[in-house]
Coordinates of C-alpha atoms in Angstrom, one line a residue:
X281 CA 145.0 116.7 81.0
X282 CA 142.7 113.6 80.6
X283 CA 143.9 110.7 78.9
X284 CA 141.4 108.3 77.2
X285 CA 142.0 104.7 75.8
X286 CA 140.5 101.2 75.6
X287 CA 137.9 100.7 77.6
X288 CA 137.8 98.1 80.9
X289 CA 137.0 97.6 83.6
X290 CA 136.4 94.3 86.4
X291 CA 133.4 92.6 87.6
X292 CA 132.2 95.5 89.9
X293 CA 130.0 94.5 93.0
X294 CA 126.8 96.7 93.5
X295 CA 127.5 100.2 94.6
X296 CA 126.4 100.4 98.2
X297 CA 128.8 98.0 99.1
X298 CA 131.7 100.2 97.5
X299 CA 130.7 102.7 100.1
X300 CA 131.8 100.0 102.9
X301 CA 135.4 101.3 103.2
X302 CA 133.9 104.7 104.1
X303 CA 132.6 103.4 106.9
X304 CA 136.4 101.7 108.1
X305 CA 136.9 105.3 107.4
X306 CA 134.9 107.0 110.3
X307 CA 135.8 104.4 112.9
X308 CA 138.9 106.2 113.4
X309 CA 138.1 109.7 113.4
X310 CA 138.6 109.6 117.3
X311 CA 141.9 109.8 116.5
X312 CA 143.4 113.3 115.1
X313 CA 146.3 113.4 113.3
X314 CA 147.8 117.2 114.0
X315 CA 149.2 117.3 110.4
X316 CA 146.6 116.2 108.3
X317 CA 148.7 117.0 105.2
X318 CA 152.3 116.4 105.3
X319 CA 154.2 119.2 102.5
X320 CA 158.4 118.4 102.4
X321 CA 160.7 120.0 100.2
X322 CA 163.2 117.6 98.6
X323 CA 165.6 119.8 96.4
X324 CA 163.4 121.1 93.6
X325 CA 160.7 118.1 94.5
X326 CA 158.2 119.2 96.5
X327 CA 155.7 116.0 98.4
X328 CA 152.4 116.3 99.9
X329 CA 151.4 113.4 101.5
X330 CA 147.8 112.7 102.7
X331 CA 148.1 112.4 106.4
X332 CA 144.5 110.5 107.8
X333 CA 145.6 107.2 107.6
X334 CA 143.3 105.8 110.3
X335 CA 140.3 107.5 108.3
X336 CA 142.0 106.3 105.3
X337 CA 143.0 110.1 104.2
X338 CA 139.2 111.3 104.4
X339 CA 139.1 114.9 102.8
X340 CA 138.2 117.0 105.6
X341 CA 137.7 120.9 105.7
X342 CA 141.5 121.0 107.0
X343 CA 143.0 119.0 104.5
X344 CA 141.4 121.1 101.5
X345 CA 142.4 124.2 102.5
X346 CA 146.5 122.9 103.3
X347 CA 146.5 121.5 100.1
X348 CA 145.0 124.5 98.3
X349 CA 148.0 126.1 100.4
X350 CA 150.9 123.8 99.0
X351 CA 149.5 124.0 95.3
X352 CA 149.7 128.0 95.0
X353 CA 152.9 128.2 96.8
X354 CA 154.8 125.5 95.1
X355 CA 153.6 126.4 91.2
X356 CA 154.3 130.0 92.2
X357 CA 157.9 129.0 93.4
X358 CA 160.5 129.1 90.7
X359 CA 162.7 126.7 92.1
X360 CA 159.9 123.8 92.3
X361 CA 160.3 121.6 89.5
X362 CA 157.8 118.6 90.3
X363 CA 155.0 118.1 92.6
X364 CA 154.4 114.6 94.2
X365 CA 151.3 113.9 95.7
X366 CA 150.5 110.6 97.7
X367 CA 148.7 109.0 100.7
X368 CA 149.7 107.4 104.1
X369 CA 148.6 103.9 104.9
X370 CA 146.8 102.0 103.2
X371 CA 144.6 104.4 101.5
X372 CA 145.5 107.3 98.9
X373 CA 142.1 109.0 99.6
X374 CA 138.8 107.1 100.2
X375 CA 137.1 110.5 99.4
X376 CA 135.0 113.3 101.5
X377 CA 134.1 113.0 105.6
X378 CA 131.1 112.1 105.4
X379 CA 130.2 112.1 108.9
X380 CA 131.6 115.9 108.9
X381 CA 128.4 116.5 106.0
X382 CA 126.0 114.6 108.7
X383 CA 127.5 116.6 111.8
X384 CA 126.5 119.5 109.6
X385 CA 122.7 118.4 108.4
X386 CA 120.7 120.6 111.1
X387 CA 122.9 123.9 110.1
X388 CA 122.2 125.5 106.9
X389 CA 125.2 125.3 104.8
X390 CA 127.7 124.1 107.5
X391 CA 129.8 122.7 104.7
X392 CA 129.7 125.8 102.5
X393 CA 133.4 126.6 102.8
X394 CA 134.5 123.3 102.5
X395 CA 132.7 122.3 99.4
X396 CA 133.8 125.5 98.1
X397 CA 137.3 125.3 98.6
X398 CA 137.5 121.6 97.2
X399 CA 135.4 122.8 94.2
X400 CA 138.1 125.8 93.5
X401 CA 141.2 123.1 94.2
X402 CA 140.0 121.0 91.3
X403 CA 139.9 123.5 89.2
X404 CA 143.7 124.3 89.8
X405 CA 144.5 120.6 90.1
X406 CA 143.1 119.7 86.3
X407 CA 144.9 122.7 85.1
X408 CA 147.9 123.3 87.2
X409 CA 151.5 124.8 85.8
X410 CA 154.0 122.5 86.9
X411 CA 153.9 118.8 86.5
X412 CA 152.5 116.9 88.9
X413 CA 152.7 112.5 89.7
X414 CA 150.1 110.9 92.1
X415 CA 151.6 108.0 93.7
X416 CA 148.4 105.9 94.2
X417 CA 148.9 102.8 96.1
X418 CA 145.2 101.9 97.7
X419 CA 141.9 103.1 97.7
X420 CA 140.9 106.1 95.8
X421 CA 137.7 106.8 96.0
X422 CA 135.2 109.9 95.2
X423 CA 136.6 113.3 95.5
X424 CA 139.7 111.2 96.3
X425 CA 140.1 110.3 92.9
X426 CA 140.1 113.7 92.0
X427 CA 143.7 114.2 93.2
X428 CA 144.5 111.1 91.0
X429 CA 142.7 111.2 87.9
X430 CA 143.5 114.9 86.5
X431 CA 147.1 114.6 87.2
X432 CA 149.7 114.9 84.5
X433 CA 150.9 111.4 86.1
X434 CA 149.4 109.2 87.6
X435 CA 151.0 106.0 89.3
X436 CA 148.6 103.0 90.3
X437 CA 149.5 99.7 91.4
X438 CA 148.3 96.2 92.1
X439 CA 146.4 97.7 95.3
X440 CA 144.6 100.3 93.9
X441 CA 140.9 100.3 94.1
X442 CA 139.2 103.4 92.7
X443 CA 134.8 103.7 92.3
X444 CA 132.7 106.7 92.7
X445 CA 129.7 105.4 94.5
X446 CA 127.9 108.4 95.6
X447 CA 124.4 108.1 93.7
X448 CA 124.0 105.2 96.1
X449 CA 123.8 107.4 99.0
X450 CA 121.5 110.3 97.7
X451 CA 125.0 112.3 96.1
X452 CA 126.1 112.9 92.8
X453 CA 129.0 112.3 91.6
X454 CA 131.2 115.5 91.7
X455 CA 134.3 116.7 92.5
X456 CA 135.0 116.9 88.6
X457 CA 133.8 113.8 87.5
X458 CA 130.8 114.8 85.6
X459 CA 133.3 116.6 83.0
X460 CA 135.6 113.5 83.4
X461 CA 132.7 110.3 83.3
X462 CA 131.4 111.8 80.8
X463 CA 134.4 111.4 78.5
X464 CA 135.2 108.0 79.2
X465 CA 134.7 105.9 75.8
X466 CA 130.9 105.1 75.5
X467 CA 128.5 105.5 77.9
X468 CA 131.2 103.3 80.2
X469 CA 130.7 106.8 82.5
X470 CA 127.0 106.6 83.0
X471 CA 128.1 103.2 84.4
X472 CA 130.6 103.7 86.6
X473 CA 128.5 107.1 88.5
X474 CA 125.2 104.9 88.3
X475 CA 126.6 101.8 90.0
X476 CA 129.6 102.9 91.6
X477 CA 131.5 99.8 90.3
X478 CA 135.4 99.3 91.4
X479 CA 138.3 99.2 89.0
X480 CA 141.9 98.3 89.6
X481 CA 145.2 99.5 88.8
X482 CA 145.5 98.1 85.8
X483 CA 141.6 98.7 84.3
X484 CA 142.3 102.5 85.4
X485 CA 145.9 102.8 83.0
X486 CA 143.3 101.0 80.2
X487 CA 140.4 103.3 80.4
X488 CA 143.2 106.5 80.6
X489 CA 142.3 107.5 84.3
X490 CA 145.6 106.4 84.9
X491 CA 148.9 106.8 82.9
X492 CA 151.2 104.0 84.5
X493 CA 151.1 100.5 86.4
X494 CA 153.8 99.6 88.8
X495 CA 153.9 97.0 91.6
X496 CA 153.6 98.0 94.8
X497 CA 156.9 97.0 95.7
X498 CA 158.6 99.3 93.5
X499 CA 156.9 102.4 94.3
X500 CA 159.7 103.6 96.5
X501 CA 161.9 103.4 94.5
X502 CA 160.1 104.8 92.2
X503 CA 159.5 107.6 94.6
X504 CA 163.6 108.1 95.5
X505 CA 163.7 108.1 91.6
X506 CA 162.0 111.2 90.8
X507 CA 162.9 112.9 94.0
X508 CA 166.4 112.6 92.5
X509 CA 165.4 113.8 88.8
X510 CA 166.0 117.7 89.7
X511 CA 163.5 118.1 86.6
X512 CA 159.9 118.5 86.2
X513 CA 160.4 117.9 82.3
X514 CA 157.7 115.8 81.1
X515 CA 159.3 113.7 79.3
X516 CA 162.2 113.4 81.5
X517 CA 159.5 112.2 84.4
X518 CA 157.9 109.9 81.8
X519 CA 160.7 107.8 81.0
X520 CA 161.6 107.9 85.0
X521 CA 158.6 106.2 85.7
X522 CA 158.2 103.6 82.6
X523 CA 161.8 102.7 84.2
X524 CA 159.4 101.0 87.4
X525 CA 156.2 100.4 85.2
X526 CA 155.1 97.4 83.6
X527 CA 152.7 96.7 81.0
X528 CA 148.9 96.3 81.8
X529 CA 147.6 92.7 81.5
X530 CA 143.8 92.2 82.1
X531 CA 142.7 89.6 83.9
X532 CA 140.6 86.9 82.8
X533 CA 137.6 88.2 84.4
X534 CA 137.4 91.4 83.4
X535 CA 134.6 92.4 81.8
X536 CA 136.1 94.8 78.5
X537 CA 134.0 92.5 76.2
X538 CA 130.8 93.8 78.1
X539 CA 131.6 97.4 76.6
X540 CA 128.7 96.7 74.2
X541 CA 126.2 95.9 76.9
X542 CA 126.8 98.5 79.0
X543 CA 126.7 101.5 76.1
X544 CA 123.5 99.8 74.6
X545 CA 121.8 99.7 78.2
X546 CA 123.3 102.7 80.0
X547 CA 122.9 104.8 77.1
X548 CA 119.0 104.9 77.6
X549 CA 117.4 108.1 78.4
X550 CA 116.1 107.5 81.9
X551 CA 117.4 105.5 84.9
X552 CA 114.3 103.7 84.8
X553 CA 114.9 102.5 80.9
X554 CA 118.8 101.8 82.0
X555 CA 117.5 99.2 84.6
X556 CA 114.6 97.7 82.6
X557 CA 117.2 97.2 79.7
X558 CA 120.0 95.9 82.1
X559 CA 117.6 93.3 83.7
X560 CA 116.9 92.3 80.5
X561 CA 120.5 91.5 79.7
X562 CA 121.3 90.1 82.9
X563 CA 118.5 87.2 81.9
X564 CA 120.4 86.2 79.4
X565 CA 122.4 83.2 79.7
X566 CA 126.4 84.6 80.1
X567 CA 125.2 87.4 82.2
X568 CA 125.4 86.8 85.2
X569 CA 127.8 89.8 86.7
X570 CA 125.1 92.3 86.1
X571 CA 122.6 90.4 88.4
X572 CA 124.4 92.2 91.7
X573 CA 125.2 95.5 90.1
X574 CA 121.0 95.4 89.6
X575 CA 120.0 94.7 93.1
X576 CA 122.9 97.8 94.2
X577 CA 121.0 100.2 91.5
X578 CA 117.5 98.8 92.9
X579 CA 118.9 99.8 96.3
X580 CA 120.2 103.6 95.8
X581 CA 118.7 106.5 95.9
X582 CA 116.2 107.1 93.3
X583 CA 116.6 110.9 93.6
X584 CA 120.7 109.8 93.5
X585 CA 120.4 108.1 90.4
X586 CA 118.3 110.7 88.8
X587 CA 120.5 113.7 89.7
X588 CA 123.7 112.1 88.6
X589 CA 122.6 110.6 85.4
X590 CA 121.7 114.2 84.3
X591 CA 124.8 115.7 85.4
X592 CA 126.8 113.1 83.8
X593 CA 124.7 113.5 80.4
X594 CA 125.0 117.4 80.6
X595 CA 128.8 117.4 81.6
X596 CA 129.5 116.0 77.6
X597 CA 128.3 119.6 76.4
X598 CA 130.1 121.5 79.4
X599 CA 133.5 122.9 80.0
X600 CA 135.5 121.7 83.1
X601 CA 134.4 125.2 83.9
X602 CA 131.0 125.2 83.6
X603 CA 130.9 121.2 85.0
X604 CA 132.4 122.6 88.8
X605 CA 130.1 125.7 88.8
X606 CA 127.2 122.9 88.5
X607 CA 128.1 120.6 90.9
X608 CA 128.9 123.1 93.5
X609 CA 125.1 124.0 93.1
X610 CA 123.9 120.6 93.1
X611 CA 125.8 119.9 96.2
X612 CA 124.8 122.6 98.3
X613 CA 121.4 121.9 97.3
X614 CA 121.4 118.6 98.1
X615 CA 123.1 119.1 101.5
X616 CA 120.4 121.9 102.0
X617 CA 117.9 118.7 101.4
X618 CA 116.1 120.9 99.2
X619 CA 114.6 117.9 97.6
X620 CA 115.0 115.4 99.5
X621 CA 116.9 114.1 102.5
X622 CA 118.6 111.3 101.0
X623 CA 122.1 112.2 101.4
X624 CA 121.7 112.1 105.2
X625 CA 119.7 109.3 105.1
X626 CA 122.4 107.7 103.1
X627 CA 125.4 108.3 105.3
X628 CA 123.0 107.8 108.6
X629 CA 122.8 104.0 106.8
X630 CA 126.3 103.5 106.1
X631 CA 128.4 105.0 108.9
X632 CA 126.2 106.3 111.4
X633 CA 123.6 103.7 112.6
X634 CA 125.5 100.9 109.9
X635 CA 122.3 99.1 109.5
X636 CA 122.4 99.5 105.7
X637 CA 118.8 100.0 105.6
X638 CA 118.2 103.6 104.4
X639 CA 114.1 104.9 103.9
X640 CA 114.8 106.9 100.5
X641 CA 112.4 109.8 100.2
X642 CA 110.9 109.6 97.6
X643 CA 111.3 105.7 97.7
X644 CA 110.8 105.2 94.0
X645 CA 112.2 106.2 90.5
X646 CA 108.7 106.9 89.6
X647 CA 107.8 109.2 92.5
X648 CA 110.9 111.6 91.9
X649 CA 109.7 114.3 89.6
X650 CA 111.6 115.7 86.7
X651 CA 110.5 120.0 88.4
X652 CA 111.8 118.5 91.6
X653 CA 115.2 117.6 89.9
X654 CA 115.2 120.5 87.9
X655 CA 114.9 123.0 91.1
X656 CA 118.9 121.2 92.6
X657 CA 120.5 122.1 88.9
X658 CA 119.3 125.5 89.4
X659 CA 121.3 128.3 90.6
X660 CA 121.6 130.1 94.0
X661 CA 120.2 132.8 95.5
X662 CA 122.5 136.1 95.8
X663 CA 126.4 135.0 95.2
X664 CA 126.3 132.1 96.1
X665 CA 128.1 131.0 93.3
X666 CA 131.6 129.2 92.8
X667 CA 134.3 131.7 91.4
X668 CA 136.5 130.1 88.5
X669 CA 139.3 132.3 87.3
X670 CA 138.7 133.2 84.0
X671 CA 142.3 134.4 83.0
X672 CA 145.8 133.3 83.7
X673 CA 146.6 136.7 85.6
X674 CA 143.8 136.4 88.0
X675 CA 144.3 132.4 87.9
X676 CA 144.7 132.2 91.8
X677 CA 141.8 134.3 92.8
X678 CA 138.3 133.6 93.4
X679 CA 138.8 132.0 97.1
X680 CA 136.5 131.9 99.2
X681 CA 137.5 134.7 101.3
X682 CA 136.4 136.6 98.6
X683 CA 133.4 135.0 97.3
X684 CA 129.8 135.6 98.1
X685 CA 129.9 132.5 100.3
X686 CA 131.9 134.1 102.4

């Protein structure tokens, strides 16, 4: 299900400026696309392909609950042998609609449903019957990533940029990652949530967030390939795709000999003590890369940082269960501002007004109390609760429909 290996990863620019292509993102949301998930049958292949390509396949409310509708229908059809999942333009998926979250700030739980449904999707993505391949050519970002990552395969090439940058913003990083960050080797996790740092193609295959590499070129072939296996065997899809795959060499500049650093700094118990020992690194002569990853971490979201750090740190002790059921309360407490307002503020300073200038409240590390943080981890009131099957025979219930969302 989750595939861990050598760690790498590149020299990753500060976090808030990962969160730029969500703003290329909103720019074309004037424009609708009726089908905003494209499902084809191919013989015993079935194909969903992401269908936002000027938002650069955002996950809106309507693309959750089509996919959700493929998934169930497809694993529960005998003659569907393989599931291909893959995006439309340039972009695989460059993660949640953010401006659909800020539409919905003055509405108490607006995005209820939607968070809901994606929460109950990754669920049945990570643990799904048949075998799935993402074909991943371009960005893949956030809860993007999460139709990436969990697959059985998972195809990147020389154009794939993947980062989870929400702390920056006043987020957290969810959608599943807390259970999967916080199995990457070290504390290389910590790292990635905190800073939101970019990997490519080929540092994603050598962490095990990917399983192959293949060039761009070939990924139609690779494509016409497995539509023509008329198998979802495992190890006859394997061998299909190491036919088009080629074998990862890191660049120069990566930064896999910095694995050391990063657990010694990011492995300190508070955000405060990770940035006091990574500035002290970055003094050093050699070090140079972390000096912008310091000024992105100076200029999140102190309640971000905090929220994510702990999820991240709790998510090694938790199920993929129990890591869901916690960050579908930290989300709807966040977008409930319980807190603090940050996650509007965030997105009001990214795609909104663009004037990269969000007022965090609180505005400092040191103001953000441990009770406060405590109060978003903690659960809901009534049912408000997300509903994870707990036995193969009732695997596809819980919706929402049937929830205490509802």
């Amino acid at each position: 299900m989750f595939r861990v290996r050598a760690p790498l990863l590149t020299k990753p620019p500060f976090c808030f400026s990962s969160l730029k292509i969500h703003k290329m993102a909103q720019e074309g949301r004037n424009i609708i696309d009726e089908q905003v998930v494209v499902g084809e049958e191919k013989g015993s292949v079935r194909l969903a392909t992401l269908n936002r390509p000027r938002q650069l396949n955002v996950i809106s409310s309507q693309v959750v609950l089509k996919l959700a509708e493929y998934l169930e229908t497809w694993e529960k059809d005998d003659k569907t042998k393989l599931i291909l999942i893959k995006g439309a333009g340039r972009a695989f998926s460059a993660g949640g609609d953010l401006k659909m979250f800020y539409d919905g700030r003055e509405s108490k739980d607006s995005c209820l449903e939607v968070v809901y449904r994606m929460y109950w999707l990754c669920y049945h993505i990570h643990t799904y019957k048949k075998t799935q391949v993402s074909l991943v050519n371009g960005i893949s970002m956030g809860g993007g990533a999460s139709l990436m990552v969990p697959m059985k395969f998972s195809v990147v090439t020389e154009k794939t940029v993947f980062a989870t940058p929400e702390a920056s913003i006043g987020f957290h990083t969810d959608c599943g990652f807390s259970y999967i960050h916080s199995r990457l080797p070290g504390h290389l996790g910590e790292f990635l949530a905190l800073t939101g740092a970019r990997l490519n193609g080929k540092e994603l295959v050598a962490i095990g967030m990917a399983t192959h590499f293949v060039p761009s070129a070939k990924l139609a072939d690779l494509e016409a390939g497995l539509v023509g296996l008329d198998s979802g065997d495992m190890d006859v899809v394997r061998s299909t795709i190491e036919e088009f795959a080629e074998k990862v060499d890191l660049d120069k500049n990566s930064i896999l000999n910095k694995q050391s650093i990063i657990d010694e700094c990011f492995s300190k118990e508070s955000v405060k003590q990770i940035i006091q020992a990574f500035e002290a690194e970055g003094s050093k002569e050699g070090n140079e890369w972390i000096t912008p990853i310091i000024k992105g971490l100076k200029r999140s979201s102190p309640t971000g940082l905090k929220i994510t750090l702990r999820s991240i740190r709790e998510g090694r002790k938790q199920t993929l269960s129990d890591c869901l059921k916690k960050e579908f309360r930290i989300t709807v407490n966040i977008l409930r501002s319980i807190i603090s307002p940050d996650v509007y503020e965030g997105i009001r300073a990214l795609t909104i007004d663009k004037d990269n200038s969000p007022k965090w409240n609180p505005a400092t590390l040191d103001e953000v109390a441990e009770e406060k943080i405590n109060l978003v981890f903690e659960p809901m009131e009534g049912d408000i609760e997300l509903l994870i099957p707990e036995t193969e025979a009732n695997r596809w219930e819980g919706k929402y429909e049937t929830s205490g969302c509802a």
